[in-house]
PDB file of C-alpha atoms in Angstrom:
ATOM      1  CA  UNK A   1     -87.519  -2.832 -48.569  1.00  0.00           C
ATOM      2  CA  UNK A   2     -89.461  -0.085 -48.529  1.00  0.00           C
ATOM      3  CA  UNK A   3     -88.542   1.336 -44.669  1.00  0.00           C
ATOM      4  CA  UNK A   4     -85.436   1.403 -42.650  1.00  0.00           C
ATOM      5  CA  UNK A   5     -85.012   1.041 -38.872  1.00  0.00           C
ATOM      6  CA  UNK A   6     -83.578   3.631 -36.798  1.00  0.00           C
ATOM      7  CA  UNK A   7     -80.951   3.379 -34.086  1.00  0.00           C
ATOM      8  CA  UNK A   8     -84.381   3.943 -31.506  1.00  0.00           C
ATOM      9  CA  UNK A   9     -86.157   1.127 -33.537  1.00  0.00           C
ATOM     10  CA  UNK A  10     -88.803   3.711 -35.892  1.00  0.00           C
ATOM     11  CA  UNK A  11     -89.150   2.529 -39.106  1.00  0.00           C
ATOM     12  CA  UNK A  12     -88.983   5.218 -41.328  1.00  0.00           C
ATOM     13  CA  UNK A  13     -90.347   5.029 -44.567  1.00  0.00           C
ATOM     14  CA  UNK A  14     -86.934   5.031 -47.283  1.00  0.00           C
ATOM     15  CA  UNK A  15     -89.324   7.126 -50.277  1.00  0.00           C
ATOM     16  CA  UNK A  16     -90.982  10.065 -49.747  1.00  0.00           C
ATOM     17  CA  UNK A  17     -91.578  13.400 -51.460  1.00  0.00           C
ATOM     18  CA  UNK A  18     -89.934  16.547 -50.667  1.00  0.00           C
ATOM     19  CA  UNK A  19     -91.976  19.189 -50.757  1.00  0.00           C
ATOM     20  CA  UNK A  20     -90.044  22.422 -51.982  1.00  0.00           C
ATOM     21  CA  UNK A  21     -90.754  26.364 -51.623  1.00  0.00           C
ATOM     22  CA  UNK A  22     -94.105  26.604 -52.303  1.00  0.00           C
ATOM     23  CA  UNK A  23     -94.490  30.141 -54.464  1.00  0.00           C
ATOM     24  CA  UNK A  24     -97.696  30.907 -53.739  1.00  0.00           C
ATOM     25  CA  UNK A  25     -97.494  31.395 -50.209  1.00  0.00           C
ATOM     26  CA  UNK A  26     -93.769  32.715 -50.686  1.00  0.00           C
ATOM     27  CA  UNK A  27     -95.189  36.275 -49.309  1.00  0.00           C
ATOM     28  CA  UNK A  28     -98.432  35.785 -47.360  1.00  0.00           C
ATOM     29  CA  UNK A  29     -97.356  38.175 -44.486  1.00  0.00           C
ATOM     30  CA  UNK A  30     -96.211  41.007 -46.658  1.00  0.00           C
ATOM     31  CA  UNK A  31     -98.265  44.237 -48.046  1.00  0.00           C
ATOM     32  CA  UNK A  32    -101.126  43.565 -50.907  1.00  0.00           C
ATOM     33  CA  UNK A  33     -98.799  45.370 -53.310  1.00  0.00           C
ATOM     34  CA  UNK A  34     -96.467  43.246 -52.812  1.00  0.00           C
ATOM     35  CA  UNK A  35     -98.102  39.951 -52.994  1.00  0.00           C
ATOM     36  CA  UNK A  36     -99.843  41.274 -56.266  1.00  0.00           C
ATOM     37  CA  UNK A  37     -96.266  42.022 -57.700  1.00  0.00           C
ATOM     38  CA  UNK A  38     -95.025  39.211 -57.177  1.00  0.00           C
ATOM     39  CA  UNK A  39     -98.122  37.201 -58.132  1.00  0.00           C
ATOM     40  CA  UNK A  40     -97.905  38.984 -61.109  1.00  0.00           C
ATOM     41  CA  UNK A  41     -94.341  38.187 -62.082  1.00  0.00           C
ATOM     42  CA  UNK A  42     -94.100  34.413 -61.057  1.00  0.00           C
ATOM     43  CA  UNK A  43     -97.662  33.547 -61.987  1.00  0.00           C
ATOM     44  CA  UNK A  44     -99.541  34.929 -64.796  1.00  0.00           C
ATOM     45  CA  UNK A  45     -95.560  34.586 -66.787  1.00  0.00           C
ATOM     46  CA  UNK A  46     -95.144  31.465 -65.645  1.00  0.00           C
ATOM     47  CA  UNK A  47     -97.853  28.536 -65.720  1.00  0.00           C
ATOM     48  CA  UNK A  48     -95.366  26.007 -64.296  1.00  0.00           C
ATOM     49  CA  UNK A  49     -94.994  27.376 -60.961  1.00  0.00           C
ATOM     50  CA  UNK A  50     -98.744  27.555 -60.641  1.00  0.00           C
ATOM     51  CA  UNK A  51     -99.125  24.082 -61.642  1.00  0.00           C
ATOM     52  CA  UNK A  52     -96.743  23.037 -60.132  1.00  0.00           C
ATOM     53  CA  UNK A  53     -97.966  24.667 -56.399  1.00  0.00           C
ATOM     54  CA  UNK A  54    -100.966  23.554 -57.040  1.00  0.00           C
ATOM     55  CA  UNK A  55    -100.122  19.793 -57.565  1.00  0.00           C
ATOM     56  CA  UNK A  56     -98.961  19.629 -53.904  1.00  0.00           C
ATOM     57  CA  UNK A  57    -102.120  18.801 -52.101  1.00  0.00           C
ATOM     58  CA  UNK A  58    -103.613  16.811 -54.881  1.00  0.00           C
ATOM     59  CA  UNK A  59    -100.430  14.272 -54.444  1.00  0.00           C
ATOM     60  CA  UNK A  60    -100.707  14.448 -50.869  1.00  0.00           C
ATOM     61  CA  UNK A  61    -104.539  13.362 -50.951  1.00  0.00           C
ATOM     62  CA  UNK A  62    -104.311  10.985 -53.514  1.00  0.00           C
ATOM     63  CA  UNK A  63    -101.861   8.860 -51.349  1.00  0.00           C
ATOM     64  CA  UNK A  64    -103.696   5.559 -51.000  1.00  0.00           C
ATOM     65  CA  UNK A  65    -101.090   2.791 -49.737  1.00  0.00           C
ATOM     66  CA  UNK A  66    -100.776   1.060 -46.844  1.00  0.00           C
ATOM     67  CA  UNK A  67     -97.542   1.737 -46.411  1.00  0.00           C
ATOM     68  CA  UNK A  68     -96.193   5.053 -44.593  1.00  0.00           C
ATOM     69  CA  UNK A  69     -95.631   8.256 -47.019  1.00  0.00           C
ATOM     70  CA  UNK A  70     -92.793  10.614 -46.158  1.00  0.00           C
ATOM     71  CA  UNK A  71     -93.199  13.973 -45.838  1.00  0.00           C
ATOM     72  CA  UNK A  72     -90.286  16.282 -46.249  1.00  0.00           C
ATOM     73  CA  UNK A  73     -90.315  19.809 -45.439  1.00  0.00           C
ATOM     74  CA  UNK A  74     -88.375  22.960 -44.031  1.00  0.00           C
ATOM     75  CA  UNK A  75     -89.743  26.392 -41.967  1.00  0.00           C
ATOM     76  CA  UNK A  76     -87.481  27.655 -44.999  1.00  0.00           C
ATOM     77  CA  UNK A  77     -89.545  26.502 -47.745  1.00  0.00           C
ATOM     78  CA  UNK A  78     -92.050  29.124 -48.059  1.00  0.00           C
ATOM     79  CA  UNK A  79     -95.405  27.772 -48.130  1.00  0.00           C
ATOM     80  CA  UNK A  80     -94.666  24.166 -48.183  1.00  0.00           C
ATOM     81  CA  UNK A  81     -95.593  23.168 -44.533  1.00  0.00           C
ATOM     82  CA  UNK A  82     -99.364  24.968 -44.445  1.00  0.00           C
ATOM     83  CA  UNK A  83    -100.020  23.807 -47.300  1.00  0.00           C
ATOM     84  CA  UNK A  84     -99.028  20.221 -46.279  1.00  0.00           C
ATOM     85  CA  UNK A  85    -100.927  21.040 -42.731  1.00  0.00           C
ATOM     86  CA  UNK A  86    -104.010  21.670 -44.842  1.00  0.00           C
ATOM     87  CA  UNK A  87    -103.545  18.203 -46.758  1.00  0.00           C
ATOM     88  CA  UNK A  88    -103.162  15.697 -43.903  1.00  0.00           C
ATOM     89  CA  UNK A  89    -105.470  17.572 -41.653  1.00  0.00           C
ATOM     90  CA  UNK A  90    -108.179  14.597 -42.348  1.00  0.00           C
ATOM     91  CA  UNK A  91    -105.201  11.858 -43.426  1.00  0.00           C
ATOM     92  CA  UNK A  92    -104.477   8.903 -40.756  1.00  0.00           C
ATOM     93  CA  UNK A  93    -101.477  10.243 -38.971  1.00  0.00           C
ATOM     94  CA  UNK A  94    -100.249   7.181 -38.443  1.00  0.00           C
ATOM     95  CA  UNK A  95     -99.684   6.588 -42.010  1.00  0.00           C
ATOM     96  CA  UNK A  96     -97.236   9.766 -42.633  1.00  0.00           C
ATOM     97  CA  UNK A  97     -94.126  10.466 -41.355  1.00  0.00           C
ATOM     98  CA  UNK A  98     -93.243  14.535 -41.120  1.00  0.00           C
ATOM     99  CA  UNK A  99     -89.918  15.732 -41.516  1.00  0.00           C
ATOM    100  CA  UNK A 100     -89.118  19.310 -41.580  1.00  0.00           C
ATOM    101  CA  UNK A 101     -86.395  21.291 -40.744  1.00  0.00           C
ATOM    102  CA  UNK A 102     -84.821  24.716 -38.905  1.00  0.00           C
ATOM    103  CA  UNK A 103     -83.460  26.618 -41.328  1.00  0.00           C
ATOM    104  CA  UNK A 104     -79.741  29.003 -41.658  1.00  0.00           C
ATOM    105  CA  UNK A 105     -81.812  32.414 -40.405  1.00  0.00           C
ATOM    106  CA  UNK A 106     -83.291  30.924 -37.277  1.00  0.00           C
ATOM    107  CA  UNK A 107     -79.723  29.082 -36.570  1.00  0.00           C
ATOM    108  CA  UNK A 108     -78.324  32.984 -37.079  1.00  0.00           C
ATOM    109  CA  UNK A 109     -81.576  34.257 -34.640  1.00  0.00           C
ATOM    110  CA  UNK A 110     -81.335  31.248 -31.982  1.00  0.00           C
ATOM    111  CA  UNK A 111     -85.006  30.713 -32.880  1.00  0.00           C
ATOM    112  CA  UNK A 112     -84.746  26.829 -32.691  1.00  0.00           C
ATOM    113  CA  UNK A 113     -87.824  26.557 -30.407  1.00  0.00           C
ATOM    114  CA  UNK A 114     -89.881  29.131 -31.638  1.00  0.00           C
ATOM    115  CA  UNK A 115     -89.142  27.791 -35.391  1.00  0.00           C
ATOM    116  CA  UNK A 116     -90.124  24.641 -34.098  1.00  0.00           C
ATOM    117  CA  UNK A 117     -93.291  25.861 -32.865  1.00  0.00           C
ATOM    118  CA  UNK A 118     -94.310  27.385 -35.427  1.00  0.00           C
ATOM    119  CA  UNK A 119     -93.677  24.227 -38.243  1.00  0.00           C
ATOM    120  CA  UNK A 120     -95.274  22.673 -35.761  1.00  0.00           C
ATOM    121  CA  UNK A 121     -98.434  24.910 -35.777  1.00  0.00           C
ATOM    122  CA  UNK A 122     -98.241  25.100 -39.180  1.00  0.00           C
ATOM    123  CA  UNK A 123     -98.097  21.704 -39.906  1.00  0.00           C
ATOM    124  CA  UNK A 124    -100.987  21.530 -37.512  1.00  0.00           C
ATOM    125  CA  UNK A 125     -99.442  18.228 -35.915  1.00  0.00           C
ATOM    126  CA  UNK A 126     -98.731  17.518 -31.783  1.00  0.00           C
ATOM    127  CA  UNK A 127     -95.365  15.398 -32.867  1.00  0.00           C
ATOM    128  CA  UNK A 128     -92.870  15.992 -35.919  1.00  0.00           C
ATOM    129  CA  UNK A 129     -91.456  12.605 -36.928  1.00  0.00           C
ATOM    130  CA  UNK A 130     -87.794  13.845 -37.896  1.00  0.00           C
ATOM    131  CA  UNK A 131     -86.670  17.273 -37.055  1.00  0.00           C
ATOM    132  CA  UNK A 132     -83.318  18.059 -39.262  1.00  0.00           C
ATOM    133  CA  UNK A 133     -80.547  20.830 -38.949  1.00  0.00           C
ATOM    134  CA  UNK A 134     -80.935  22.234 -42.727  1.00  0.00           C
ATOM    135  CA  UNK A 135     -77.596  23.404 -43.553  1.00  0.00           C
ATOM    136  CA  UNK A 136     -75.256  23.455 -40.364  1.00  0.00           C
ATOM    137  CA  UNK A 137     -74.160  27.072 -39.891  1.00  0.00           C
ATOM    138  CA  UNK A 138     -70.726  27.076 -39.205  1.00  0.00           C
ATOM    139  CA  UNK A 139     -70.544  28.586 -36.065  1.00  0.00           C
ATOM    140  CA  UNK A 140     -74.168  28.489 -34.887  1.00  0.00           C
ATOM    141  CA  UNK A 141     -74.148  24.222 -35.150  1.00  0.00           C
ATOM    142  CA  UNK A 142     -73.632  23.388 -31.653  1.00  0.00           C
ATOM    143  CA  UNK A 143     -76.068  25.777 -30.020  1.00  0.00           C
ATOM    144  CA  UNK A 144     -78.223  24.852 -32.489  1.00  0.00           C
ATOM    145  CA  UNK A 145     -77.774  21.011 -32.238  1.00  0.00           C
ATOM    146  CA  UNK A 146     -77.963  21.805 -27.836  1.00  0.00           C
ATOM    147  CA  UNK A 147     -81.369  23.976 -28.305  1.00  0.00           C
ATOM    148  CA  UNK A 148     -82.917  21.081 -30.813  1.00  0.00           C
ATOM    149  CA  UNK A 149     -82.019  18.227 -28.134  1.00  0.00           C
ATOM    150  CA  UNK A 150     -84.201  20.237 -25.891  1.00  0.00           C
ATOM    151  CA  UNK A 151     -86.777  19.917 -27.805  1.00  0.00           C
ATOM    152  CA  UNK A 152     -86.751  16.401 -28.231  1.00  0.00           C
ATOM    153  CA  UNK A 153     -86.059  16.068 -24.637  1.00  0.00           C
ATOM    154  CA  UNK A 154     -89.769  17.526 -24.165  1.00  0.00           C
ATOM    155  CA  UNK A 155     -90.881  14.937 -26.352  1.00  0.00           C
ATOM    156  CA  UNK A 156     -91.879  17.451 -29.362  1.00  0.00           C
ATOM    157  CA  UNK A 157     -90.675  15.166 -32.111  1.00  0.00           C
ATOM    158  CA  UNK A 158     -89.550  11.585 -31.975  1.00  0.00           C
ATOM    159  CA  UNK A 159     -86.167  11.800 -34.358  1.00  0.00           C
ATOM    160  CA  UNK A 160     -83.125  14.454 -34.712  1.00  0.00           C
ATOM    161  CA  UNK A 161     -80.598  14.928 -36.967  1.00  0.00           C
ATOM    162  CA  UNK A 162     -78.877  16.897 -39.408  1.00  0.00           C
ATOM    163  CA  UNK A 163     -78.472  17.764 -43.412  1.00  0.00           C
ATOM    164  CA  UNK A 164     -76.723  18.613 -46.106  1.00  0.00           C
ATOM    165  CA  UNK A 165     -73.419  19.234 -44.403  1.00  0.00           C
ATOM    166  CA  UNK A 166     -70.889  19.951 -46.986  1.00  0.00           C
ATOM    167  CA  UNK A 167     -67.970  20.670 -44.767  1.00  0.00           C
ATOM    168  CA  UNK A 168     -66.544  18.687 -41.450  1.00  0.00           C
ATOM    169  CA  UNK A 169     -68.355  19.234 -38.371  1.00  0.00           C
TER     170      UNK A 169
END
């Protein structure tokens, strides 16, 4: 078995590859100084991180299967979804399945929509497959949870749920 079928009938793929905080792009918006600092201290020390950031998009391309590839992401992994944007730009879109999430500070901000917008932007996709709560702030959940069934009311993604509750909602 290699998918499983939704409540709504989408088959979702049950492998994919999460995608982590991408380093590299950790501080893109901040000053020069600070992007060379850090660069400095996470790069040249430590030629993991580099390979490992790097490795992204080469996995991404080098899917060649048939079958649909998962794609999991988060607004908070730094990075992560512009640099998986910049990989499927030429894919068949048919053939991945995006999920990415809202994370704790733009529960905190009630920035569902405009942190949707903006994985979605970055992402460079019309439609996110699965759009997750990442981490449930206790508190913030329902408003959160109303604002993302909005969304999906619009018709910007085609799934919702949530993740990685550790406590009862």
């Amino acid at each position: 078995m290699y998918t499983v079928k939704l409540r709504n009938g989408v088959e979702m793929p049950v492998l994919g590859y999460g995608s982590g905080i991408v380093k590299k792009f950790k501080y893109i918006n901040s000053s020069k100084k600070i992007e060379l600092k850090y660069y400095i201290r996470n790069f040249l020390k430590d030629k993991k991180q580099w390979k490992a950031d790097s490795s992204l998009p080469k996995i991404i391309k080098s899917y060649n299967h048939p079958l649909p590839f998962l794609l999991d992401t988060s607004i908070s992994y730094a990075g992560s979804e512009e640099v998986i944007g910049k990989s499927i730009r030429k894919m068949d879109r048919d053939n991945i399945f995006i999920t990415t999430k809202v994370g704790n500070k733009e529960q905190y901000g009630h920035a569902v929509k405009e942190a949707f917008e903006q994985s979605r932007k970055k992402l460079g996709v019309d439609t996110i497959d699965l759009y997750l709560m990442h981490w449930p702030v206790k508190g913030e959940y329902i408003d959160t949870w109303k604002r993302m069934e909005e969304i999906f009311l619009r018709g910007g993604y085609e799934r919702l749920a949530y993740a990685t509750v550790t406590y009862t909602i």
